[in-house]
Amino acid sequence: MIPQMNRIGGHLLAATFRGFGIHAKVMDTYKGLDLGKKFTSGKECYPCQITTGDILYFMEKERERLGDAFDPERYIYFMPESSGPCRFGMYNKYQRIVLDSLPELSRLKIGSLTTDDGYSLSGIIDKGRVRDLRKAAYFSVVVADVMDRLLWRIRPYEEDPGTTDTFIERSMHVMEDVFEEFGPEKAFDRILDQMEVIIEKAKGLMDPRIPRKPLIGIVGEIYLRSHTHANQDLIRVLEKYGAEVVNASIAEWMNYISYDRLREAKIAFGLSMKQLRFGPMKKQIKKILGFGSELYYQEFRQKKVYDRLTSMIDLAGDHKVGDLEKVLRKDDLFSFDAGTEACLSIPGIVEYAHEGYNGVVNVYPFTCMPSTITSSIIRPRMDELGIPYLDTPCDESIQPGREAAIRTFMYQGYQHFKQYGRKAF
Ligand code: SF4
């Protein structure tokens, strides 16, 4: 069972898994929030409440559906974990405690992929096929990013309201079949052939008479910025007030994980070398080669996808993680040593500003540590740069002033657009 963070990404990933013979399914999301709240204290991060609710709701429905045949041992709940430093490191363990407290769910397994090994996928599939599954899964993430970007590129300019959403939803199901069929053979060009057909049709939905709109970039906590229920459909609200939006991608986070593991291995190697400890040095070299080739592969594959598809339509590309670290170093804003999503959000915002975006929104769960750090560092910087900036912390409550704040922000974005124009992709 795969939790639904961003809809397209979850579905393409599940389809890829199915292609490899893993019976994968995306769980409904946000329907079990009451259950999530019942089994949390209120101190946990909002995504933890949502995902806890998702798994409990799903299992409840399965029990109702199957009756006596229901066997929790037949399910694996796919929940990535990390070693921190923020509370993400605890979700997995916390949810284990919750499941163990419910007698019949204590036998439900959690597929605990960890950022420590760059989400290696071992344990879910035979060792010999891990590498292929991993490549196909990464490819599905990149293609899902492109489909999301296509949606945000077309929808503000659609001729008939609602057609883009319907078209992208249908296209997602087409791509699920394509990934199931071609994912296991890594026939990536065949997959992109279908994406070209989709892009060509999507372009036909646009009304060429609608002029370009102010361009707004989004950064923030990965779950919140990708989960439309949790962020109260932020992109659609921004579009309602005249924006074209680009959200930070999911592949960027995966590249960051590989980059950071590589970086850690290099630092550890340097320390072992100083102490002349040859055993650890050997281990670190192995890690450097492993994470280095993985990062190279991911960036290479991502670039190939964007190069081919952006020749058909002007979609936003992605930042390279190494370049983002340089931005932080140059302006001494933050350090990759501290880790977390702030490493991407802070330089991502600076890059948006330099590239000619007309405003930036930082979206995150209320009390999220990395995003609060991002906000504290970036606010004065944005004032200096003269770019409109908005924080949108979210929990399940509807804040009365939120839409007014977005409307005001968009007014500023529009003024910026009138004065300076906008980035062309
Ligand atoms: S990134 Fe933010 S929301 Fe996610 S676990 Fe860390 S503190 Fe919580």
Short mmCIF file of C-alpha atoms and ligand atoms in Angstrom, two decimals:
data_model
loop_
_atom_site.label_atom_id
_atom_site.label_comp_id
_atom_site.label_asym_id
_atom_site.label_seq_id
_atom_site.Cartn_x
_atom_site.Cartn_y
_atom_site.Cartn_z
CA MET A 1 0.00 0.00 0.00
CA ILE A 2 1.46 3.27 -1.15
CA PRO A 3 0.40 6.49 0.60
CA GLN A 4 -0.81 9.19 -1.74
CA MET A 5 1.42 12.22 -1.41
CA ASN A 6 1.24 13.64 -4.89
CA ARG A 7 -1.47 11.88 -6.83
CA ILE A 8 0.28 11.30 -10.15
CA GLY A 9 3.58 10.27 -8.56
CA GLY A 10 1.89 7.74 -6.27
CA HIS A 11 -0.03 6.15 -9.13
CA LEU A 12 2.93 5.89 -11.50
CA LEU A 13 5.09 4.43 -8.74
CA ALA A 14 2.44 1.84 -7.90
CA ALA A 15 2.11 0.97 -11.60
CA THR A 16 5.89 0.52 -11.82
CA PHE A 17 5.81 -1.82 -8.82
CA ARG A 18 2.99 -3.79 -10.42
CA GLY A 19 5.05 -4.15 -13.58
CA PHE A 20 7.68 -5.88 -11.44
CA GLY A 21 5.10 -8.26 -10.04
CA ILE A 22 4.50 -6.45 -6.74
CA HIS A 23 0.79 -6.12 -6.06
CA ALA A 24 0.89 -2.38 -5.32
CA LYS A 25 -2.04 -0.06 -4.72
CA VAL A 26 -2.32 3.63 -3.86
CA MET A 27 -4.38 4.21 -0.74
CA ASP A 28 -7.11 6.79 -0.61
CA THR A 29 -5.98 9.80 1.31
CA TYR A 30 -7.41 12.29 3.77
CA LYS A 31 -10.55 10.24 4.39
CA GLY A 32 -9.18 8.90 7.66
CA LEU A 33 -7.98 12.17 9.17
CA ASP A 34 -10.28 11.72 12.19
CA LEU A 35 -8.63 8.37 12.86
CA GLY A 36 -5.21 9.97 12.41
CA LYS A 37 -6.07 12.61 14.99
CA LYS A 38 -7.53 10.04 17.36
CA PHE A 39 -4.25 8.12 17.44
CA THR A 40 -1.92 11.10 17.68
CA SER A 41 -1.47 13.60 20.48
CA GLY A 42 -1.44 16.79 18.40
CA LYS A 43 2.31 17.30 18.82
CA GLU A 44 3.15 15.29 15.70
CA CYS A 45 3.64 16.86 12.30
CA TYR A 46 0.53 17.15 10.19
CA PRO A 47 1.73 14.64 7.52
CA CYS A 48 2.16 12.08 10.31
CA GLN A 49 -1.48 12.55 11.31
CA ILE A 50 -2.65 12.28 7.71
CA THR A 51 -0.64 9.17 6.85
CA THR A 52 -1.57 7.47 10.14
CA GLY A 53 -5.21 8.15 9.28
CA ASP A 54 -4.72 6.87 5.73
CA ILE A 55 -3.38 3.49 6.80
CA LEU A 56 -5.94 3.00 9.59
CA TYR A 57 -8.80 3.99 7.28
CA PHE A 58 -7.56 1.71 4.52
CA MET A 59 -7.31 -1.27 6.85
CA GLU A 60 -10.73 -0.57 8.31
CA LYS A 61 -12.22 -0.60 4.80
CA GLU A 62 -10.35 -3.77 3.92
CA ARG A 63 -11.72 -5.45 7.04
CA GLU A 64 -15.24 -4.42 6.07
CA ARG A 65 -14.73 -5.59 2.50
CA LEU A 66 -13.19 -8.97 3.25
CA GLY A 67 -14.91 -9.92 6.50
CA ASP A 68 -13.46 -13.14 7.93
CA ALA A 69 -11.01 -13.44 5.05
CA PHE A 70 -9.23 -10.25 6.16
CA ASP A 71 -5.61 -11.02 7.01
CA PRO A 72 -3.40 -8.03 7.95
CA GLU A 73 -0.30 -10.11 7.44
CA ARG A 74 -0.85 -10.01 3.68
CA TYR A 75 -0.23 -6.24 3.52
CA ILE A 76 2.91 -4.14 3.52
CA TYR A 77 2.55 -0.47 4.21
CA PHE A 78 5.17 1.44 2.22
CA MET A 79 6.45 4.26 4.42
CA PRO A 80 9.86 5.82 3.83
CA GLU A 81 11.75 6.84 6.93
CA SER A 82 14.79 8.91 7.64
CA SER A 83 17.28 9.22 10.42
CA GLY A 84 16.18 12.79 11.06
CA PRO A 85 17.20 15.34 12.09
CA CYS A 86 13.56 16.48 12.16
CA ARG A 87 10.54 14.43 13.21
CA PHE A 88 10.32 12.57 9.90
CA GLY A 89 12.73 10.12 11.53
CA MET A 90 9.98 9.17 13.96
CA TYR A 91 6.90 8.66 11.75
CA ASN A 92 7.69 5.09 10.92
CA LYS A 93 8.37 4.09 14.51
CA TYR A 94 5.40 5.99 15.82
CA GLN A 95 3.06 4.34 13.33
CA ARG A 96 4.48 0.95 14.34
CA ILE A 97 3.54 1.72 17.94
CA VAL A 98 0.02 2.73 16.88
CA LEU A 99 -0.44 -0.41 14.77
CA ASP A 100 0.92 -2.62 17.56
CA SER A 101 -1.60 -1.11 19.96
CA LEU A 102 -4.42 -2.47 17.78
CA PRO A 103 -4.43 -6.26 18.23
CA GLU A 104 -5.36 -7.23 14.68
CA LEU A 105 -3.03 -4.73 13.03
CA SER A 106 0.11 -5.66 14.90
CA ARG A 107 0.81 -8.21 12.12
CA LEU A 108 0.66 -5.55 9.40
CA LYS A 109 4.19 -4.98 8.06
CA ILE A 110 5.74 -1.62 7.34
CA GLY A 111 8.13 -1.47 4.38
CA SER A 112 10.67 0.75 6.06
CA LEU A 113 12.75 2.20 3.28
CA THR A 114 15.25 4.54 4.75
CA THR A 115 17.04 7.61 3.48
CA ASP A 116 20.20 6.13 5.06
CA ASP A 117 20.63 3.87 2.05
CA GLY A 118 19.04 6.30 -0.39
CA TYR A 119 15.71 4.39 -0.42
CA SER A 120 17.36 1.24 -1.73
CA LEU A 121 14.11 -0.78 -2.22
CA SER A 122 15.82 -3.97 -1.04
CA GLY A 123 13.46 -6.13 0.99
CA ILE A 124 10.55 -5.40 -1.34
CA ILE A 125 11.87 -7.38 -4.27
CA ASP A 126 14.57 -10.00 -5.08
CA LYS A 127 18.02 -8.53 -4.68
CA GLY A 128 18.86 -9.15 -8.34
CA ARG A 129 16.00 -6.95 -9.54
CA VAL A 130 16.41 -4.10 -7.06
CA ARG A 131 18.57 -2.06 -9.40
CA ASP A 132 16.09 -2.25 -12.28
CA LEU A 133 13.12 -1.47 -10.05
CA ARG A 134 14.98 1.44 -8.56
CA LYS A 135 15.77 2.88 -12.01
CA ALA A 136 12.22 2.43 -13.24
CA ALA A 137 10.81 3.88 -9.99
CA TYR A 138 13.03 6.95 -10.29
CA PHE A 139 11.96 7.34 -13.90
CA SER A 140 8.31 7.24 -12.82
CA VAL A 141 9.01 10.03 -10.34
CA VAL A 142 10.57 12.22 -13.05
CA VAL A 143 7.72 11.58 -15.49
CA ALA A 144 5.16 12.33 -12.76
CA ASP A 145 6.97 15.63 -12.08
CA VAL A 146 6.70 16.50 -15.77
CA MET A 147 2.99 15.63 -15.81
CA ASP A 148 2.41 17.87 -12.81
CA ARG A 149 4.33 20.67 -14.51
CA LEU A 150 2.29 20.14 -17.65
CA LEU A 151 -0.91 20.52 -15.62
CA TRP A 152 0.30 23.78 -14.05
CA ARG A 153 1.51 25.07 -17.42
CA ILE A 154 -1.74 24.38 -19.27
CA ARG A 155 -4.46 24.96 -16.67
CA PRO A 156 -4.07 28.75 -16.23
CA TYR A 157 -4.49 29.12 -20.01
CA GLU A 158 -7.16 26.51 -20.75
CA GLU A 159 -9.93 27.39 -23.16
CA ASP A 160 -12.66 25.47 -21.32
CA PRO A 161 -12.44 25.47 -17.51
CA GLY A 162 -11.94 21.98 -16.09
CA THR A 163 -10.66 20.34 -19.27
CA THR A 164 -7.02 20.22 -18.16
CA ASP A 165 -7.82 18.43 -14.89
CA THR A 166 -9.92 15.85 -16.70
CA PHE A 167 -7.32 15.38 -19.40
CA ILE A 168 -4.41 14.96 -16.98
CA GLU A 169 -6.38 12.50 -14.84
CA ARG A 170 -7.12 10.40 -17.94
CA SER A 171 -3.52 10.67 -19.09
CA MET A 172 -2.30 9.50 -15.69
CA HIS A 173 -4.25 6.26 -16.12
CA VAL A 174 -2.82 5.84 -19.63
CA MET A 175 0.67 6.30 -18.21
CA GLU A 176 -0.01 3.75 -15.48
CA ASP A 177 -0.57 1.12 -18.18
CA VAL A 178 2.53 2.30 -20.03
CA PHE A 179 4.68 2.01 -16.90
CA GLU A 180 3.34 -1.42 -16.08
CA GLU A 181 4.22 -2.60 -19.56
CA PHE A 182 7.52 -0.86 -20.28
CA GLY A 183 8.89 -0.12 -16.78
CA PRO A 184 10.36 -3.59 -16.13
CA GLU A 185 12.21 -3.60 -19.49
CA LYS A 186 13.42 -0.06 -18.81
CA ALA A 187 12.11 0.86 -22.25
CA PHE A 188 12.21 4.52 -21.28
CA ASP A 189 12.01 5.84 -24.84
CA ARG A 190 8.72 3.98 -25.35
CA ILE A 191 7.38 5.63 -22.20
CA LEU A 192 8.44 9.05 -23.44
CA ASP A 193 6.81 8.39 -26.83
CA GLN A 194 3.48 8.27 -24.98
CA MET A 195 4.34 11.41 -23.03
CA GLU A 196 4.89 13.21 -26.34
CA VAL A 197 1.40 12.24 -27.46
CA ILE A 198 -0.01 13.57 -24.18
CA ILE A 199 1.88 16.86 -24.42
CA GLU A 200 0.75 17.40 -27.99
CA LYS A 201 -2.88 16.93 -27.00
CA ALA A 202 -2.50 19.06 -23.86
CA LYS A 203 -1.22 22.00 -25.93
CA GLY A 204 -4.49 21.92 -27.84
CA LEU A 205 -6.39 22.75 -24.64
CA MET A 206 -4.78 26.19 -24.35
CA ASP A 207 -6.34 29.38 -25.52
CA PRO A 208 -3.55 31.25 -27.35
CA ARG A 209 -5.33 34.55 -26.75
CA ILE A 210 -4.70 34.42 -22.97
CA PRO A 211 -1.50 36.39 -22.25
CA ARG A 212 1.24 34.97 -20.00
CA LYS A 213 0.64 35.43 -16.30
CA PRO A 214 2.89 36.21 -13.33
CA LEU A 215 5.08 33.25 -12.46
CA ILE A 216 5.03 32.03 -8.86
CA GLY A 217 7.45 29.45 -7.43
CA ILE A 218 6.59 27.11 -4.57
CA VAL A 219 9.02 25.52 -2.13
CA GLY A 220 8.48 23.87 1.24
CA GLU A 221 7.96 20.60 3.02
CA ILE A 222 7.66 17.84 0.43
CA TYR A 223 4.46 16.23 1.70
CA LEU A 224 2.53 19.45 2.18
CA ARG A 225 3.52 21.04 -1.07
CA SER A 226 2.57 17.87 -2.98
CA HIS A 227 -0.63 16.89 -1.19
CA THR A 228 -3.47 19.03 -2.51
CA HIS A 229 -5.88 18.27 0.38
CA ALA A 230 -3.27 19.05 3.00
CA ASN A 231 -2.22 22.34 1.40
CA GLN A 232 -5.84 23.30 0.77
CA ASP A 233 -5.30 23.26 -2.97
CA LEU A 234 -2.80 26.08 -2.80
CA ILE A 235 -1.85 26.00 -6.48
CA ARG A 236 -5.46 26.25 -7.59
CA VAL A 237 -6.05 29.21 -5.24
CA LEU A 238 -2.96 30.96 -6.61
CA GLU A 239 -4.21 30.29 -10.15
CA LYS A 240 -7.62 31.70 -9.20
CA TYR A 241 -5.86 34.97 -8.42
CA GLY A 242 -3.98 35.05 -11.69
CA ALA A 243 -0.79 32.99 -11.23
CA GLU A 244 1.05 30.42 -13.26
CA VAL A 245 2.77 28.20 -10.72
CA VAL A 246 5.84 25.96 -10.59
CA ASN A 247 6.20 23.71 -7.57
CA ALA A 248 9.54 22.21 -6.50
CA SER A 249 9.77 18.65 -7.82
CA ILE A 250 9.88 15.27 -6.08
CA ALA A 251 12.91 14.12 -8.08
CA GLU A 252 14.83 17.06 -6.61
CA TRP A 253 14.35 15.52 -3.14
CA MET A 254 15.53 12.10 -4.36
CA ASN A 255 18.58 13.69 -5.96
CA TYR A 256 19.22 15.52 -2.70
CA ILE A 257 19.15 12.24 -0.73
CA SER A 258 21.76 10.69 -3.05
CA TYR A 259 23.82 13.89 -3.06
CA ASP A 260 23.78 14.13 0.72
CA ARG A 261 24.78 10.49 1.22
CA LEU A 262 27.64 11.02 -1.22
CA ARG A 263 28.66 14.16 0.60
CA GLU A 264 28.63 12.38 3.98
CA ALA A 265 30.71 9.52 2.59
CA LYS A 266 33.29 11.98 1.24
CA ILE A 267 33.53 13.75 4.61
CA ALA A 268 33.88 10.41 6.44
CA PHE A 269 36.58 9.34 3.97
CA GLY A 270 38.50 12.57 4.61
CA LEU A 271 38.40 12.01 8.37
CA SER A 272 39.49 8.37 8.10
CA MET A 273 42.34 9.41 5.84
CA LYS A 274 43.57 11.96 8.37
CA GLN A 275 43.56 9.24 11.03
CA LEU A 276 45.10 6.68 8.63
CA ARG A 277 42.26 4.21 9.31
CA PHE A 278 42.38 2.04 6.21
CA GLY A 279 39.42 -0.22 6.99
CA PRO A 280 36.85 2.63 7.19
CA MET A 281 38.54 4.30 4.20
CA LYS A 282 37.81 1.24 2.09
CA LYS A 283 34.18 1.22 3.19
CA GLN A 284 33.78 4.91 2.43
CA ILE A 285 35.30 4.50 -1.05
CA LYS A 286 32.65 1.86 -1.77
CA LYS A 287 29.94 4.23 -0.60
CA ILE A 288 31.37 7.12 -2.61
CA LEU A 289 31.33 5.02 -5.76
CA GLY A 290 27.82 3.72 -5.05
CA PHE A 291 26.14 7.03 -4.23
CA GLY A 292 28.24 8.87 -6.83
CA SER A 293 27.11 6.63 -9.66
CA GLU A 294 23.54 6.74 -8.41
CA LEU A 295 23.51 10.54 -8.39
CA TYR A 296 25.13 10.66 -11.80
CA TYR A 297 22.55 8.25 -13.18
CA GLN A 298 19.60 10.16 -11.69
CA GLU A 299 20.75 13.54 -12.95
CA PHE A 300 21.57 12.12 -16.36
CA ARG A 301 18.18 10.39 -16.68
CA GLN A 302 16.29 13.44 -15.46
CA LYS A 303 18.10 15.71 -17.91
CA LYS A 304 17.33 13.36 -20.81
CA VAL A 305 13.61 13.43 -19.96
CA TYR A 306 13.47 17.21 -19.64
CA ASP A 307 15.57 17.79 -22.78
CA ARG A 308 13.27 15.65 -24.88
CA LEU A 309 9.93 16.84 -23.49
CA THR A 310 10.69 20.52 -23.04
CA SER A 311 11.51 20.72 -26.74
CA MET A 312 7.74 20.39 -27.23
CA ILE A 313 6.52 22.81 -24.57
CA ASP A 314 8.19 25.38 -22.35
CA LEU A 315 8.12 23.68 -18.93
CA ALA A 316 10.30 24.68 -15.98
CA GLY A 317 13.44 22.58 -15.53
CA ASP A 318 14.93 21.47 -12.24
CA HIS A 319 17.83 22.78 -10.19
CA LYS A 320 20.92 20.62 -9.73
CA VAL A 321 21.50 19.93 -6.04
CA GLY A 322 25.22 20.68 -6.35
CA ASP A 323 24.37 24.13 -7.73
CA LEU A 324 22.00 24.74 -4.83
CA GLU A 325 24.74 23.99 -2.34
CA LYS A 326 26.96 26.50 -4.14
CA VAL A 327 24.25 29.16 -3.76
CA LEU A 328 24.14 28.54 -0.01
CA ARG A 329 27.92 28.66 0.29
CA LYS A 330 28.27 31.79 -1.80
CA ASP A 331 25.87 33.78 0.32
CA ASP A 332 26.64 31.90 3.56
CA LEU A 333 22.95 31.38 4.16
CA PHE A 334 22.81 27.83 5.53
CA SER A 335 24.86 24.64 5.52
CA PHE A 336 24.21 21.21 4.07
CA ASP A 337 25.78 19.92 7.30
CA ALA A 338 22.52 20.81 9.04
CA GLY A 339 20.54 18.78 6.52
CA THR A 340 16.75 18.73 5.98
CA GLU A 341 14.61 20.24 3.26
CA ALA A 342 15.87 23.71 4.17
CA CYS A 343 18.96 22.79 2.10
CA LEU A 344 16.72 22.80 -0.97
CA SER A 345 14.14 25.43 -0.07
CA ILE A 346 16.50 28.28 0.85
CA PRO A 347 18.68 28.18 -2.29
CA GLY A 348 15.61 27.20 -4.36
CA ILE A 349 13.97 30.50 -3.38
CA VAL A 350 17.15 32.47 -4.13
CA GLU A 351 17.32 30.80 -7.53
CA TYR A 352 13.65 31.57 -8.26
CA ALA A 353 14.38 35.21 -7.42
CA HIS A 354 17.44 35.35 -9.70
CA GLU A 355 15.68 33.55 -12.53
CA GLY A 356 12.90 36.13 -12.77
CA TYR A 357 9.98 34.61 -10.89
CA ASN A 358 7.43 37.16 -9.67
CA GLY A 359 6.92 35.72 -6.20
CA VAL A 360 7.60 32.71 -3.99
CA VAL A 361 5.39 30.77 -1.58
CA ASN A 362 6.77 28.54 1.17
CA VAL A 363 4.17 25.92 2.17
CA TYR A 364 4.64 23.65 5.17
CA PRO A 365 2.99 21.95 8.13
CA PHE A 366 2.42 24.17 11.13
CA THR A 367 5.56 23.94 13.39
CA CYS A 368 7.66 22.20 10.69
CA MET A 369 11.26 22.67 11.73
CA PRO A 370 13.08 22.94 8.34
CA SER A 371 10.44 25.23 6.84
CA THR A 372 10.42 27.53 9.86
CA ILE A 373 14.21 27.77 9.51
CA THR A 374 13.76 28.53 5.80
CA SER A 375 11.28 31.28 6.59
CA SER A 376 13.51 32.93 9.21
CA ILE A 377 16.53 32.98 6.87
CA ILE A 378 14.80 33.88 3.64
CA ARG A 379 12.41 36.65 4.72
CA PRO A 380 15.04 39.40 5.11
CA ARG A 381 16.72 38.18 1.93
CA MET A 382 13.49 38.52 -0.06
CA ASP A 383 13.01 42.02 1.30
CA GLU A 384 16.47 42.90 -0.01
CA LEU A 385 15.71 41.34 -3.39
CA GLY A 386 12.30 43.00 -3.60
CA ILE A 387 10.46 39.77 -4.47
CA PRO A 388 7.01 39.07 -2.97
CA TYR A 389 7.17 36.18 -0.51
CA LEU A 390 4.49 34.34 1.45
CA ASP A 391 4.59 31.71 4.20
CA THR A 392 1.59 29.37 4.26
CA PRO A 393 1.77 27.08 7.30
CA CYS A 394 -1.02 24.48 7.22
CA ASP A 395 -2.89 22.20 9.53
CA GLU A 396 -6.41 20.92 9.08
CA SER A 397 -8.02 24.16 10.22
CA ILE A 398 -9.23 26.68 7.66
CA GLN A 399 -7.64 30.01 8.49
CA PRO A 400 -10.05 32.86 7.79
CA GLY A 401 -7.36 35.24 6.51
CA ARG A 402 -5.55 32.76 4.28
CA GLU A 403 -7.26 33.53 1.00
CA ALA A 404 -7.00 37.27 1.66
CA ALA A 405 -3.25 36.84 2.27
CA ILE A 406 -2.89 34.92 -1.02
CA ARG A 407 -4.91 37.57 -2.87
CA THR A 408 -2.69 40.34 -1.47
CA PHE A 409 0.43 38.36 -2.33
CA MET A 410 -0.82 37.89 -5.87
CA TYR A 411 -1.47 41.62 -6.15
CA GLN A 412 2.20 42.19 -5.25
CA GLY A 413 3.23 39.45 -7.68
CA TYR A 414 1.29 41.15 -10.43
CA GLN A 415 2.95 44.52 -9.69
CA HIS A 416 6.34 42.82 -9.86
CA PHE A 417 5.35 41.19 -13.16
CA LYS A 418 4.25 44.53 -14.64
CA GLN A 419 7.48 46.18 -13.65
CA TYR A 420 10.03 43.45 -14.44
CA GLY A 421 8.29 40.95 -16.70
CA ARG A 422 8.83 37.26 -15.95
CA LYS A 423 11.06 34.31 -16.59
CA ALA A 424 10.62 32.58 -19.91
CA PHE A 425 11.50 28.86 -19.84
S1 SF4 B 1 9.96 18.12 7.50
FE1 SF4 B 1 8.64 19.25 8.89
S2 SF4 B 1 6.69 18.22 8.77
FE2 SF4 B 1 8.20 16.82 7.92
S3 SF4 B 1 8.81 15.60 9.69
FE3 SF4 B 1 10.25 17.27 9.56
S4 SF4 B 1 9.43 18.81 10.96
FE4 SF4 B 1 7.80 17.35 10.51
#
